[in-house]
Each structure stands twice: as structure tokens, then as C-alpha cells.
């Protein structure tokens, strides 16, 4: 295997951690508020996942390619503008599944556009990464977010209204589970589960996003 292929394989392997043991929501606590408040159904989880993918990947790639060349005062502005513009294709894709799916999540896609990864991570990490590493980081950050969002949305919809994707499956319901308070509780249990599995698997504690006080 060539040196280039080995480096690419190592980048993919490192980025894979964002799916679970370095999950951006459950392990590093990013955008937890947006999910707790806005991810109340499986459709909402899907819409937020699509939006996050289109926000994170292009911004990280752009930061890797051009971030070091930009004046420091303009970087965050550029990243936020790109994030905001990428909400357009995510909206069009979601509209193909349902005309109202994107509307049901309210302001939360916009809040994702100015969250930690596109705003802070881009400057502090992606600018110093190769294009390929920034790309793979973006892909797996988005996939890790999607796994969390889809599971959380499905659980809240099922227990909150006895349905999934709008289709009724059960009569019993617990509407309070759709409140932000219960969103935080469920995310807490999910995070505890991931941490417990990490301990059992003897995986090291992730060192990403150490500058937690700078989160948006």
C-alpha cells in the first residue's frame, strides 16, 4: 500500500470515531440544545440531519482549503455565510420527502448553521487539516449527529404520540416526552450509555473539542 493510501486510510479510521466514541452530541455535547428542543419526531430528526450534513461538510472543506488565507476578522463571517447558504439545498432535499418537514423544525436548522462545528471547529481544527481529512471529519461528524438525531426523534415520537414518521402504531402516549426537558433527559441517558460502552471497551476518552468554553 502506498504512503498516500495509508494516510487516507488512517484519516478515515480516525474520523470513524465521530460515529460513536467521539459522537459530536453524546460525547462532546455539541448542539445538544437544538436537538433537545427541536428533535421531537423522526421527521424532525431527518430534517436536522440533512441540514447538519450540508452545513458541516462544505464549511470544513472550505476552511481547510482557504481558511489560512483569509484575514482573521473575516473567517467566522465567511463560515457562517456558507453555513447559512447551505440551508437552501438541505431545504430543497427535505421538501422532496415532505412539503412541511423542514418547516416543522422551526429555527433549529438556522441555529445549527451558527453552532460550534461550522463556526469554531472550522477555525481551530479544519484550517490545519488536509482537504481529505477535513472532508472525512465532516462526513462522520454529520453521520454521528444523524444517528443521534434519528434515534432521539424516533423515540420521542413513538413514546409521545405512538407513531413513527406520522404513522400511528399505538394508542398509548406520553406527550411530555416531546418537551425540551425530556429531550435533555433522553440525551443524558444516551450519553451515559455511550460512555458506559466506551469504558467496557476500554477506549480512551476523546481529546477533541477541548476548548469547550468556546462552544456556541
Backbone as a printed PyTorch tensor [residue, N CA C, xyz], in Angstrom:
tensor([[[  0.8490,  -1.1970,   0.0000],
         [  0.0000,   0.0000,   0.0000],
         [  0.8830,   1.2450,   0.0000]],

        [[  0.5700,   2.2140,  -0.8610],
         [  1.3660,   3.4230,  -0.9540],
         [  1.2000,   4.2860,   0.2930]],

        [[  2.1300,   5.2110,   0.4790],
         [  2.0920,   6.0980,   1.6430],
         [  0.8270,   6.9560,   1.6300]],

        [[  0.4210,   7.3920,   0.4350],
         [ -0.7840,   8.2160,   0.3170],
         [ -2.0230,   7.4200,   0.7260]],

        [[ -2.0910,   6.1700,   0.2900],
         [ -3.2270,   5.3230,   0.6430],
         [ -3.2500,   5.0380,   2.1410]],

        [[ -2.0830,   4.8500,   2.7280],
         [ -2.0050,   4.6110,   4.1740],
         [ -2.4950,   5.8240,   4.9520]],

        [[ -2.0840,   7.0030,   4.5140],
         [ -2.5210,   8.2320,   5.1890],
         [ -4.0350,   8.4160,   5.0680]],

        [[ -4.5630,   8.1100,   3.8820],
         [ -6.0020,   8.2350,   3.6700],
         [ -6.7650,   7.2500,   4.5540]],

        [[ -6.2400,   6.0350,   4.6410],
         [ -6.8720,   5.0190,   5.4920],
         [ -6.8470,   5.4450,   6.9560]],

        [[ -5.7350,   6.0340,   7.3840],
         [ -5.6220,   6.4900,   8.7710],
         [ -6.6060,   7.6260,   9.0560]],

        [[ -6.7940,   8.5220,   8.0800],
         [ -7.7390,   9.6260,   8.2530],
         [ -9.1740,   9.1210,   8.3770]],

        [[ -9.5200,   8.1410,   7.5550],
         [-10.8700,   7.5700,   7.6220],
         [-11.0710,   6.8780,   8.9590]],

        [[-10.0680,   6.1060,   9.3920],
         [-10.1740,   5.3810,  10.6610],
         [-10.3260,   6.3350,  11.8270]],

        [[ -9.5760,   7.4300,  11.8170],
         [ -9.6820,   8.4130,  12.8920],
         [-11.0520,   9.0940,  12.8790]],

        [[-11.5470,   9.4010,  11.6840],
         [-12.8400,  10.0840,  11.5780],
         [-14.0000,   9.1850,  11.9700]],

        [[-13.8340,   7.8800,  11.8280],
         [-14.8940,   6.9380,  12.1810],
         [-15.3400,   7.0770,  13.6300]],

        [[-14.4280,   7.5540,  14.4780],
         [-14.7500,   7.7100,  15.8870],
         [-15.9220,   8.6390,  16.1390]],

        [[-16.1810,   9.5630,  15.2080],
         [-17.2820,  10.5070,  15.3920],
         [-18.6540,   9.8350,  15.3210]],

        [[-18.6920,   8.6240,  14.8160],
         [-19.9610,   7.9070,  14.7800],
         [-20.4370,   7.5200,  16.1760]],

        [[-19.4860,   7.1950,  17.0520],
         [-19.9000,   6.6520,  18.3490],
         [-19.0460,   7.1750,  19.4950]],

        [[-17.7950,   6.7480,  19.5920],
         [-16.9930,   7.0700,  20.7670],
         [-16.5450,   8.5270,  20.8200]],

        [[-16.6390,   9.2460,  19.7130],
         [-16.3980,  10.6890,  19.7020],
         [-17.6240,  11.4090,  19.1400]],

        [[-18.7910,  10.8120,  19.3490],
         [-20.0280,  11.3700,  18.8140],
         [-20.1490,  12.8520,  19.1800]],

        [[-20.4160,  13.7190,  18.2030],
         [-20.4170,  15.1700,  18.4680],
         [-21.4780,  15.6270,  19.4600]],

        [[-22.5610,  14.8600,  19.5930],
         [-23.6320,  15.2410,  20.5240],
         [-23.4670,  14.5300,  21.8640]],

        [[-23.3550,  13.2180,  21.8280],
         [-23.4090,  12.4190,  23.0510],
         [-22.1080,  12.4310,  23.8450]],

        [[-20.9930,  12.6760,  23.1770],
         [-19.7060,  12.6500,  23.8710],
         [-19.1730,  14.0560,  24.1100]],

        [[-19.2330,  14.8960,  23.0890],
         [-18.6660,  16.2340,  23.2300],
         [-19.7140,  17.3030,  23.5120]],

        [[-20.9960,  16.9240,  23.5100],
         [-22.0500,  17.8330,  23.9500],
         [-22.3800,  18.9590,  23.0040]],

        [[-22.0310,  18.8260,  21.7180],
         [-22.3130,  19.8880,  20.7630],
         [-23.7810,  19.8710,  20.3430]],

        [[-24.3300,  21.0140,  20.0710],
         [-25.7010,  21.2320,  19.5840],
         [-26.7500,  20.4330,  20.3610]],

        [[-26.4710,  20.1640,  21.6120],
         [-27.4080,  19.3690,  22.4140],
         [-28.7120,  20.1240,  22.6310]],

        [[-28.6440,  21.4360,  22.7470],
         [-29.8550,  22.2300,  22.9580],
         [-30.7780,  22.2040,  21.7610]],

        [[-30.1950,  22.2740,  20.5480],
         [-31.0140,  22.2490,  19.3450],
         [-31.7760,  20.9300,  19.2180]],

        [[-31.1290,  19.8230,  19.5680],
         [-31.7990,  18.5330,  19.4820],
         [-32.8440,  18.3710,  20.5820]],

        [[-32.5110,  18.7840,  21.7940],
         [-33.4540,  18.6400,  22.9070],
         [-34.7420,  19.4060,  22.6400]],

        [[-34.6290,  20.5560,  22.0030],
         [-35.8120,  21.3860,  21.7620],
         [-36.5030,  21.0800,  20.4420]],

        [[-35.7460,  20.8070,  19.3920],
         [-36.3350,  20.7000,  18.0620],
         [-36.5220,  19.3060,  17.5140]],

        [[-35.8470,  18.3150,  18.0810],
         [-35.9050,  16.9540,  17.5360],
         [-36.9800,  16.1480,  18.2610]],

        [[-38.2310,  16.3680,  17.9030],
         [-39.3410,  15.7280,  18.6120],
         [-40.0100,  14.6210,  17.8150]],

        [[-39.6570,  14.4710,  16.5430],
         [-40.2190,  13.4030,  15.7120],
         [-39.1210,  12.8560,  14.8060]],

        [[-39.3980,  11.6960,  14.2270],
         [-38.4330,  11.1020,  13.2970],
         [-38.2280,  12.0100,  12.0910]],

        [[-39.2860,  12.6580,  11.6270],
         [-39.1490,  13.5840,  10.5030],
         [-38.2580,  14.7680,  10.8670]],

        [[-38.4370,  15.2800,  12.0670],
         [-37.5800,  16.3820,  12.5160],
         [-36.1250,  15.9460,  12.5740]],

        [[-35.8980,  14.7420,  13.0900],
         [-34.5360,  14.2270,  13.1580],
         [-33.9100,  14.1080,  11.7860]],

        [[-34.7160,  13.6570,  10.7990],
         [-34.2090,  13.5400,   9.4330],
         [-33.8930,  14.9130,   8.8440]],

        [[-34.7750,  15.8760,   9.0540],
         [-34.5580,  17.2250,   8.5270],
         [-33.3150,  17.8620,   9.1320]],

        [[-33.1480,  17.7200,  10.4410],
         [-31.9730,  18.2870,  11.1080],
         [-30.6940,  17.5890,  10.6480]],

        [[-30.7770,  16.2800,  10.3940],
         [-29.6040,  15.5270,   9.9320],
         [-29.1690,  15.9780,   8.5480]],

        [[-30.1400,  16.1690,   7.6530],
         [-29.8180,  16.6460,   6.3030],
         [-29.2070,  18.0410,   6.3710]],

        [[-29.8020,  18.9050,   7.1780],
         [-29.2760,  20.2660,   7.3150],
         [-27.8580,  20.2480,   7.8640]],

        [[-27.6060,  19.4150,   8.8770],
         [-26.2830,  19.3690,   9.5000],
         [-25.2390,  18.8690,   8.5100]],

        [[-25.6050,  17.8860,   7.7020],
         [-24.6730,  17.3680,   6.7030],
         [-24.2690,  18.4690,   5.7290]],

        [[-25.2480,  19.1960,   5.2070],
         [-24.9580,  20.2280,   4.2180],
         [-24.2600,  21.4390,   4.8320]],

        [[-24.3900,  21.6090,   6.1280],
         [-23.7000,  22.7020,   6.8020],
         [-22.2430,  22.3380,   7.0680]],

        [[-22.0330,  21.1760,   7.6730],
         [-20.7180,  20.8280,   8.2140],
         [-19.6940,  20.4930,   7.1280]],

        [[-20.0520,  19.6200,   6.2030],
         [-19.0590,  19.1560,   5.2280],
         [-18.4930,  20.3010,   4.3790]],

        [[-19.3230,  21.1220,   3.7230],
         [-18.7580,  22.2040,   2.9120],
         [-17.9340,  23.2120,   3.7130]],

        [[-18.3820,  23.5240,   4.9270],
         [-17.6560,  24.5160,   5.7260],
         [-16.2820,  23.9970,   6.1260]],

        [[-16.1950,  22.7450,   6.5500],
         [-14.9010,  22.1930,   6.9460],
         [-13.9490,  22.0920,   5.7530]],

        [[-14.4670,  21.6890,   4.6050],
         [-13.6300,  21.6160,   3.4010],
         [-13.1580,  23.0130,   2.9890]],

        [[-14.0610,  23.9780,   3.0330],
         [-13.6930,  25.3560,   2.6950],
         [-12.6310,  25.8760,   3.6620]],

        [[-12.7970,  25.5920,   4.9490],
         [-11.8280,  26.0550,   5.9530],
         [-10.4610,  25.4460,   5.7150]],

        [[-10.4470,  24.1730,   5.3350],
         [ -9.1690,  23.5120,   5.0620],
         [ -8.4890,  24.1000,   3.8340]],

        [[ -9.2760,  24.4140,   2.8010],
         [ -8.7140,  24.9000,   1.5410],
         [ -8.3210,  26.3730,   1.5840]],

        [[ -9.1330,  27.2080,   2.2470],
         [ -8.9350,  28.6540,   2.1530],
         [ -8.8160,  29.3680,   3.4980]],

        [[ -9.0950,  28.6760,   4.5920],
         [ -9.1440,  29.3430,   5.8910],
         [ -7.8790,  30.0740,   6.2760]],

        [[ -6.7420,  29.4630,   6.0190],
         [ -5.4660,  30.0910,   6.4090],
         [ -5.1460,  31.3240,   5.5710]],

        [[ -5.8050,  31.4470,   4.4270],
         [ -5.5420,  32.5840,   3.5320],
         [ -6.4430,  33.7820,   3.8290]],

        [[ -7.4690,  33.5540,   4.6210],
         [ -8.4250,  34.6230,   4.9080],
         [ -7.9410,  35.4950,   6.0650]],

        [[ -8.2540,  36.7880,   6.0550],
         [ -7.9550,  37.6340,   7.2260],
         [ -8.6980,  37.0940,   8.4450]],

        [[ -8.0640,  37.1670,   9.5890],
         [ -8.6470,  36.5800,  10.7900],
         [-10.0290,  37.1530,  11.0950]],

        [[-10.2340,  38.4430,  10.8690],
         [-11.5110,  39.0670,  11.2050],
         [-12.6470,  38.5730,  10.3290]],

        [[-12.3210,  38.0150,   9.1440],
         [-13.3650,  37.6230,   8.1980],
         [-13.7150,  36.1380,   8.2410]],

        [[-12.9270,  35.3520,   8.9530],
         [-13.1080,  33.8990,   8.8800],
         [-14.4770,  33.4500,   9.3710]],

        [[-14.8150,  33.8190,  10.5850],
         [-16.0710,  33.3550,  11.1520],
         [-17.2670,  33.8440,  10.3460]],

        [[-17.1450,  35.0650,   9.8060],
         [-18.2190,  35.6030,   8.9730],
         [-18.3950,  34.7340,   7.7330]],

        [[-17.2900,  34.3880,   7.0850],
         [-17.3540,  33.5440,   5.8890],
         [-17.9560,  32.1860,   6.2050]],

        [[-17.5210,  31.5870,   7.3090],
         [-18.0280,  30.2630,   7.6620],
         [-19.5310,  30.2990,   7.9430]],

        [[-19.9710,  31.3370,   8.6130],
         [-21.4040,  31.4310,   8.9110],
         [-22.2270,  31.6950,   7.6570]],

        [[-21.6820,  32.4870,   6.7340],
         [-22.4000,  32.7500,   5.4790],
         [-22.5480,  31.4640,   4.6670]],

        [[-21.4610,  30.7000,   4.5870],
         [-21.5230,  29.4210,   3.8600],
         [-22.5270,  28.4930,   4.5210]],

        [[-22.4850,  28.4050,   5.8530],
         [-23.4280,  27.5620,   6.5940],
         [-24.8660,  27.9530,   6.2860]],

        [[-25.1270,  29.2640,   6.3100],
         [-26.4830,  29.7400,   6.0540],
         [-26.9180,  29.4330,   4.6290]],

        [[-26.0300,  29.6160,   3.6710],
         [-26.3780,  29.3500,   2.2770],
         [-26.6620,  27.8690,   2.0410]],

        [[-25.9640,  27.0020,   2.7630],
         [-26.1560,  25.5680,   2.5720],
         [-27.4710,  25.0600,   3.1440]],

        [[-28.1910,  25.9270,   3.8590],
         [-29.5330,  25.5450,   4.2960],
         [-30.4850,  25.4300,   3.1140]],

        [[-30.1690,  26.1230,   2.0150],
         [-31.0500,  26.1130,   0.8410],
         [-31.1240,  24.7160,   0.2140]],

        [[-29.9740,  24.0870,  -0.1480],
         [-30.0940,  22.7300,  -0.7180],
         [-30.6740,  21.7210,   0.2630]],

        [[-30.3860,  21.8860,   1.5560],
         [-30.9620,  20.9530,   2.5280],
         [-32.4780,  21.1130,   2.5780]],

        [[-32.9570,  22.3370,   2.4580],
         [-34.4010,  22.5760,   2.4160],
         [-35.0310,  21.9270,   1.1890]],

        [[-34.3880,  22.0660,   0.0390],
         [-34.9380,  21.5070,  -1.2000],
         [-34.9930,  19.9840,  -1.1450]],

        [[-33.9730,  19.3750,  -0.5540],
         [-33.9630,  17.9160,  -0.4400],
         [-35.0650,  17.4470,   0.4970]],

        [[-35.1920,  18.1000,   1.6400],
         [-36.2270,  17.7190,   2.5990],
         [-37.6230,  17.9150,   2.0150]],

        [[-37.7770,  18.9390,   1.2020],
         [-39.0770,  19.2120,   0.5930],
         [-39.4960,  18.0810,  -0.3360]],

        [[-38.4910,  17.3570,  -0.8820],
         [-38.8100,  16.2250,  -1.7350],
         [-39.4490,  15.0790,  -0.9760]],

        [[-39.1570,  14.9680,   0.3060],
         [-39.7760,  13.9280,   1.1360],
         [-41.1330,  14.3700,   1.6620]],

        [[-41.1930,  15.6210,   2.0780],
         [-42.4370,  16.1590,   2.6320],
         [-42.4020,  17.6780,   2.5160]],

        [[-43.5040,  18.2560,   2.0930],
         [-43.5520,  19.7040,   1.8710],
         [-43.3900,  20.4930,   3.1640]],

        [[-43.6910,  19.8580,   4.2890],
         [-43.6560,  20.5920,   5.5620],
         [-42.5750,  20.1030,   6.5160]],

        [[-41.7710,  19.1190,   6.0960],
         [-40.8200,  18.5060,   7.0100],
         [-39.8060,  19.5270,   7.5440]],

        [[-39.3410,  20.4200,   6.6860],
         [-38.3410,  21.3920,   7.1150],
         [-38.9740,  22.4910,   7.9560]],

        [[-40.2030,  22.8250,   7.6340],
         [-40.8980,  23.8690,   8.3810],
         [-41.1720,  23.4390,   9.8220]],

        [[-41.3630,  22.1500,  10.0440],
         [-41.7420,  21.6690,  11.3710],
         [-40.6320,  21.8140,  12.3950]],

        [[-39.3820,  21.9980,  11.9460],
         [-38.2750,  22.1300,  12.8990],
         [-37.9800,  23.5870,  13.2410]],

        [[-38.7430,  24.5010,  12.6740],
         [-38.6340,  25.9090,  13.0570],
         [-37.2630,  26.5150,  12.8290]],

        [[-36.7330,  27.1670,  13.8630],
         [-35.4700,  27.9030,  13.7350],
         [-34.2410,  27.0280,  13.9420]],

        [[-34.4360,  25.7610,  14.2590],
         [-33.2980,  24.9450,  14.6850],
         [-32.2750,  24.6430,  13.5930]],

        [[-32.6620,  24.4690,  12.3140],
         [-31.6200,  24.3710,  11.2840],
         [-30.7470,  25.6210,  11.2170]],

        [[-31.3790,  26.7850,  11.3720],
         [-30.5990,  28.0370,  11.3650],
         [-29.6410,  28.0960,  12.5540]],

        [[-30.0810,  27.5950,  13.7070],
         [-29.1970,  27.5650,  14.8690],
         [-28.0470,  26.6040,  14.6620]],

        [[-28.2830,  25.5160,  13.9440],
         [-27.1920,  24.5940,  13.6170],
         [-26.1400,  25.2850,  12.7540]],

        [[-26.6030,  26.1950,  11.8960],
         [-25.6850,  26.8810,  10.9820],
         [-24.6940,  27.7830,  11.7030]],

        [[-25.0140,  28.1850,  12.9270],
         [-24.0870,  29.0350,  13.6870],
         [-23.6240,  28.3090,  14.9540]],

        [[-23.6110,  26.9870,  14.8990],
         [-23.2050,  26.1960,  16.0600],
         [-21.6990,  25.9740,  16.0640]],

        [[-21.2230,  25.1550,  16.9820],
         [-19.7940,  25.0240,  17.2380],
         [-18.9920,  24.5160,  16.0530]],

        [[-19.4600,  23.4580,  15.3910],
         [-18.6330,  22.8570,  14.3400],
         [-18.3760,  23.8150,  13.1860]],

        [[-19.4070,  24.3960,  12.5480],
         [-19.1050,  25.3010,  11.4340],
         [-18.4130,  26.5930,  11.8460]],

        [[-18.6020,  27.0250,  13.0850],
         [-18.0470,  28.3210,  13.4910],
         [-16.6940,  28.1770,  14.1920]],

        [[-16.6070,  27.3160,  15.1890],
         [-15.3820,  27.2030,  15.9900],
         [-14.4610,  26.1020,  15.4890]],

        [[-15.0170,  24.9160,  15.2650],
         [-14.1840,  23.7930,  14.8300],
         [-13.4860,  24.1120,  13.5170]],

        [[-14.1760,  24.8150,  12.6200],
         [-13.5940,  25.1570,  11.3230],
         [-12.2870,  25.9240,  11.4920]],

        [[-12.2980,  26.9020,  12.3940],
         [-11.1170,  27.7430,  12.5810],
         [-10.0320,  27.0360,  13.3750]],

        [[-10.3970,  26.3320,  14.4360],
         [ -9.4050,  25.7780,  15.3420],
         [ -8.8110,  24.4580,  14.8680]],

        [[ -9.5490,  23.7040,  14.0450],
         [ -9.0740,  22.3880,  13.6440],
         [ -8.9870,  22.2240,  12.1340]],

        [[-10.0920,  22.4840,  11.4190],
         [-10.1340,  22.1850,   9.9860],
         [ -9.1010,  22.9760,   9.1920]],

        [[ -8.7990,  24.1930,   9.6140],
         [ -7.8290,  25.0060,   8.8850],
         [ -6.4430,  24.3640,   8.8630]],

        [[ -6.1540,  23.5230,   9.8400],
         [ -4.8430,  22.8840,   9.9300],
         [ -4.8660,  21.4340,   9.4430]],

        [[ -5.9630,  21.0500,   8.8030],
         [ -6.0900,  19.6880,   8.2950],
         [ -5.9980,  19.6690,   6.7790]],

        [[ -5.6570,  18.4970,   6.2450],
         [ -5.6800,  18.3270,   4.7940],
         [ -7.1260,  18.3370,   4.3160]],

        [[ -7.3100,  18.5470,   3.0200],
         [ -8.6600,  18.5470,   2.4610],
         [ -9.3690,  17.2190,   2.7090]],

        [[ -8.6340,  16.1320,   2.5270],
         [ -9.2540,  14.8200,   2.6920],
         [ -9.6680,  14.5860,   4.1400]],

        [[ -8.8150,  14.9800,   5.0820],
         [ -9.1530,  14.7730,   6.4950],
         [-10.3350,  15.6420,   6.9010]],

        [[-10.3580,  16.8890,   6.4420],
         [-11.4890,  17.7630,   6.7400],
         [-12.7750,  17.1960,   6.1560]],

        [[-12.6800,  16.6390,   4.9510],
         [-13.8600,  16.0490,   4.3070],
         [-14.3770,  14.8580,   5.1030]],

        [[-13.4860,  13.9460,   5.4650],
         [-13.9180,  12.7570,   6.2070],
         [-14.4220,  13.1320,   7.6100]],

        [[-13.7620,  14.0970,   8.2370],
         [-14.2590,  14.5720,   9.5330],
         [-15.6890,  15.0980,   9.4020]],

        [[-15.9290,  15.8770,   8.3530],
         [-17.2690,  16.4130,   8.1400],
         [-18.3010,  15.3220,   7.9040]],

        [[-17.9340,  14.3400,   7.0810],
         [-18.8480,  13.2370,   6.7840],
         [-19.2380,  12.4970,   8.0620]],

        [[-18.2520,  12.1230,   8.8650],
         [-18.5470,  11.2970,  10.0310],
         [-19.0950,  12.1090,  11.2040]],

        [[-18.7460,  13.3780,  11.2850],
         [-19.4240,  14.2410,  12.2550],
         [-20.9160,  14.3110,  11.9390]],

        [[-21.2330,  14.4680,  10.6570],
         [-22.6400,  14.5470,  10.2450],
         [-23.3610,  13.2260,  10.4620]],

        [[-22.6710,  12.1070,  10.1790],
         [-23.2950,  10.7970,  10.3880],
         [-23.5050,  10.5140,  11.8690]],

        [[-22.5350,  10.8980,  12.7030],
         [-22.6970,  10.7220,  14.1430],
         [-23.8610,  11.5480,  14.6760]],

        [[-23.9780,  12.7590,  14.1780],
         [-25.1140,  13.6020,  14.5350],
         [-26.4240,  12.9510,  14.0790]],

        [[-26.4390,  12.4300,  12.8440],
         [-27.6570,  11.8380,  12.2940],
         [-28.1020,  10.6220,  13.1000]],

        [[-27.1710,   9.7660,  13.5010],
         [-27.5330,   8.5990,  14.3040],
         [-28.2380,   9.0290,  15.5870]],

        [[-27.6950,  10.0480,  16.2160],
         [-28.2930,  10.5510,  17.4570],
         [-29.6540,  11.1850,  17.2010]],

        [[-29.7220,  12.0440,  16.1820],
         [-30.9560,  12.7770,  15.8990],
         [-32.0860,  11.8440,  15.4930]],

        [[-31.7880,  10.8510,  14.6650],
         [-32.8320,   9.9380,  14.2030],
         [-33.3480,   9.0610,  15.3370]],

        [[-32.4290,   8.5690,  16.1610],
         [-32.8460,   7.7320,  17.2890],
         [-33.6670,   8.5380,  18.2880]],

        [[-33.1830,   9.7380,  18.6180],
         [-33.8880,  10.5850,  19.5740],
         [-35.2630,  10.9730,  19.0470]],

        [[-35.3330,  11.4060,  17.7890],
         [-36.6100,  11.8070,  17.2040],
         [-37.6000,  10.6600,  17.1480]],

        [[-37.1150,   9.4700,  16.7640],
         [-37.9950,   8.3060,  16.6870],
         [-38.5260,   7.9320,  18.0660]],

        [[-37.6510,   7.9410,  19.0790],
         [-38.0720,   7.5820,  20.4390],
         [-39.1020,   8.5680,  20.9730]],

        [[-38.8820,   9.8510,  20.7540],
         [-39.8100,  10.8570,  21.2810],
         [-41.1500,  10.8210,  20.5520]],

        [[-41.1070,  10.5680,  19.2530],
         [-42.3620,  10.4920,  18.5120],
         [-43.1610,   9.2590,  18.9320]],

        [[-42.4580,   8.1120,  19.0820],
         [-43.1570,   6.8810,  19.4220],
         [-43.7760,   6.9570,  20.8170]],

        [[-42.9790,   7.3810,  21.7960],
         [-43.4910,   7.4380,  23.1550],
         [-44.3820,   8.6620,  23.3810]],

        [[-44.1990,   9.6830,  22.5710],
         [-45.0030,  10.8830,  22.7330],
         [-46.3640,  10.8310,  22.0760]],

        [[-46.4460,  10.1240,  20.9300],
         [-47.7230,  10.0820,  20.2190],
         [-48.0580,   8.7040,  19.6620]],

        [[-47.1990,   7.7150,  19.9200],
         [-47.4680,   6.3590,  19.4480],
         [-47.3300,   6.2020,  17.9540]],

        [[-46.5240,   7.0530,  17.3160],
         [-46.3820,   7.0000,  15.8580],
         [-44.9170,   7.0750,  15.4500]],

        [[-44.6450,   6.7680,  14.1860],
         [-43.3300,   6.9330,  13.5740],
         [-43.5230,   7.4650,  12.1660]],

        [[-42.8550,   8.5620,  11.8640],
         [-42.9800,   9.2460,  10.5710],
         [-44.4370,   9.5830,  10.2710]],

        [[-45.1950,   9.8430,  11.3230],
         [-46.5860,  10.2270,  11.1740],
         [-47.5720,   9.0800,  11.1200]],

        [[-47.0820,   7.8420,  11.0680],
         [-47.9640,   6.6810,  11.0060],
         [-48.2170,   6.1500,  12.4130]],

        [[-49.4560,   6.0150,  12.7690],
         [-49.8460,   5.6180,  14.1160],
         [-49.6100,   4.1240,  14.3220]],

        [[-48.9600,   3.7870,  15.4440],
         [-48.6910,   2.3990,  15.7740],
         [-49.3080,   1.9780,  17.1020]],

        [[-49.5120,   2.9260,  17.9880],
         [-50.0200,   2.5910,  19.3190],
         [-50.9100,   3.7170,  19.8130]],

        [[-51.8090,   3.3630,  20.7060],
         [-52.7140,   4.3460,  21.2890],
         [-52.0930,   5.0550,  22.4900]],

        [[-51.3330,   4.3060,  23.2760],
         [-50.7290,   4.8820,  24.4800],
         [-49.7300,   5.9680,  24.0910]],

        [[-49.7150,   7.0300,  24.8420],
         [-48.7830,   8.1120,  24.5330],
         [-48.3600,   8.8390,  25.8010]],

        [[-47.2390,   9.5160,  25.7020],
         [-46.6910,  10.2890,  26.8140],
         [-46.2300,  11.6210,  26.2320]],

        [[-47.1640,  12.5490,  25.9810],
         [-46.8420,  13.7920,  25.2620],
         [-45.7120,  14.6040,  25.8770]],

        [[-45.5210,  14.4960,  27.1830],
         [-44.4860,  15.2950,  27.8450],
         [-43.0900,  14.9810,  27.3350]],

        [[-42.9080,  13.7970,  26.7290],
         [-41.5780,  13.4190,  26.2620],
         [-41.0980,  14.3370,  25.1380]],

        [[-42.0080,  15.0800,  24.5350],
         [-41.6280,  15.9970,  23.4600],
         [-41.1720,  17.3630,  23.9760]],

        [[-41.2860,  17.5760,  25.2870],
         [-40.8120,  18.8330,  25.8620],
         [-39.2820,  18.8390,  25.9080]],

        [[-38.6540,  20.0220,  25.7830],
         [-37.1890,  20.0970,  25.8380],
         [-36.5920,  19.4220,  27.0760]],

        [[-37.2740,  19.5370,  28.2100],
         [-36.7900,  18.9180,  29.4440],
         [-36.5240,  17.4350,  29.2440]],

        [[-37.4950,  16.7350,  28.6270],
         [-37.3270,  15.3150,  28.3910],
         [-36.3020,  15.0460,  27.2970]],

        [[-36.1370,  15.9730,  26.3760],
         [-35.0930,  15.8240,  25.3700],
         [-33.7220,  15.7720,  26.0130]],

        [[-33.4780,  16.6680,  26.9700],
         [-32.2020,  16.6570,  27.6900],
         [-32.0240,  15.3650,  28.4880]],

        [[-33.0970,  14.8950,  29.1070],
         [-33.0090,  13.6640,  29.8950],
         [-32.6500,  12.4710,  29.0030]],

        [[-33.3390,  12.3430,  27.8780],
         [-33.0640,  11.2250,  26.9820],
         [-31.6540,  11.2950,  26.4140]],

        [[-31.2140,  12.4780,  26.0510],
         [-29.8450,  12.6340,  25.5590],
         [-28.8400,  12.2820,  26.6470]],

        [[-29.1740,  12.6090,  27.9000],
         [-28.3040,  12.2510,  29.0140],
         [-28.1680,  10.7460,  29.1670]],

        [[-29.2820,  10.0340,  29.0560],
         [-29.2330,   8.5720,  29.1350],
         [-28.4480,   7.9830,  27.9590]],

        [[-28.6460,   8.5480,  26.7800],
         [-27.9140,   8.0690,  25.6090],
         [-26.4130,   8.3120,  25.7680]],

        [[-26.0640,   9.4830,  26.2920],
         [-24.6470,   9.7980,  26.5070],
         [-24.0390,   8.8650,  27.5440]],

        [[-24.7990,   8.5810,  28.6110],
         [-24.3170,   7.6590,  29.6370],
         [-24.0990,   6.2680,  29.0590]],

        [[-25.0040,   5.8480,  28.1640],
         [-24.8480,   4.5420,  27.5260],
         [-23.5880,   4.4650,  26.6820]],

        [[-23.3330,   5.5180,  25.8960],
         [-22.1270,   5.5430,  25.0720],
         [-20.8750,   5.5260,  25.9490]],

        [[-20.9040,   6.3150,  27.0280],
         [-19.7520,   6.3560,  27.9260],
         [-19.5280,   5.0010,  28.6000]],

        [[-20.6300,   4.3320,  28.9670],
         [-20.5040,   3.0220,  29.5830],
         [-19.9000,   2.0070,  28.6340]],

        [[-20.3420,   2.0240,  27.3800],
         [-19.7820,   1.1080,  26.3760],
         [-18.3100,   1.4190,  26.1430]],

        [[-17.9680,   2.7190,  26.1390],
         [-16.5570,   3.0950,  25.9630],
         [-15.7030,   2.5490,  27.0920]],

        [[-16.2270,   2.6220,  28.3260],
         [-15.4870,   2.1030,  29.4650],
         [-15.3050,   0.5920,  29.3620]],

        [[-16.3790,  -0.1070,  28.9810],
         [-16.3000,  -1.5620,  28.8410],
         [-15.3130,  -1.9480,  27.7460]],

        [[-15.3620,  -1.2020,  26.6340],
         [-14.4640,  -1.4840,  25.5170],
         [-13.0540,  -0.9610,  25.7580]],

        [[-12.8600,  -0.2470,  26.8860],
         [-11.5540,   0.3020,  27.2630],
         [-10.9960,   1.2370,  26.1900]],

        [[-11.8930,   2.0380,  25.6590],
         [-11.4820,   3.0460,  24.6900],
         [-11.0550,   4.3090,  25.4350]],

        [[-10.0110,   4.9990,  24.9820],
         [ -9.5750,   6.2170,  25.6700],
         [-10.5910,   7.3280,  25.5440]],

        [[-10.6250,   8.2000,  26.5270],
         [-11.5210,   9.3520,  26.4680],
         [-11.0890,  10.2720,  25.3440]],

        [[-11.9990,  10.7040,  24.4820],
         [-11.6250,  11.5440,  23.3410],
         [-11.0710,  12.8850,  23.7820]],

        [[-10.1210,  13.3870,  23.0160],
         [ -9.4880,  14.6650,  23.3440],
         [ -9.9310,  15.7750,  22.4010]],

        [[-10.9620,  15.4920,  21.6000],
         [-11.4190,  16.5160,  20.6560],
         [-12.2300,  17.5730,  21.3770]],

        [[-12.2980,  18.7380,  20.7740],
         [-13.0850,  19.8510,  21.2810],
         [-12.7220,  20.1900,  22.7270]],

        [[-11.4510,  20.3140,  23.0130],
         [-11.0380,  20.6320,  24.3730],
         [-11.4670,  22.0270,  24.7870]],

        [[-11.5660,  22.9400,  23.8150],
         [-11.9310,  24.3190,  24.1400],
         [-13.4470,  24.4190,  24.3030]],

        [[-13.9780,  23.7170,  25.2650],
         [-15.4210,  23.6190,  25.4320],
         [-16.0500,  24.9340,  25.8650]],

        [[-15.2530,  25.8000,  26.5170],
         [-15.8280,  27.0610,  26.9470],
         [-16.1420,  27.9690,  25.7770]],

        [[-15.6310,  27.6410,  24.5750],
         [-15.8570,  28.4720,  23.4140],
         [-17.0140,  27.9750,  22.5810]],

        [[-17.7320,  26.9710,  23.0450],
         [-18.8500,  26.4460,  22.2710],
         [-19.9310,  27.5040,  22.0800]],

        [[-20.6250,  27.4070,  20.9490],
         [-21.7130,  28.3370,  20.6510],
         [-23.0330,  27.6620,  20.9800]]])
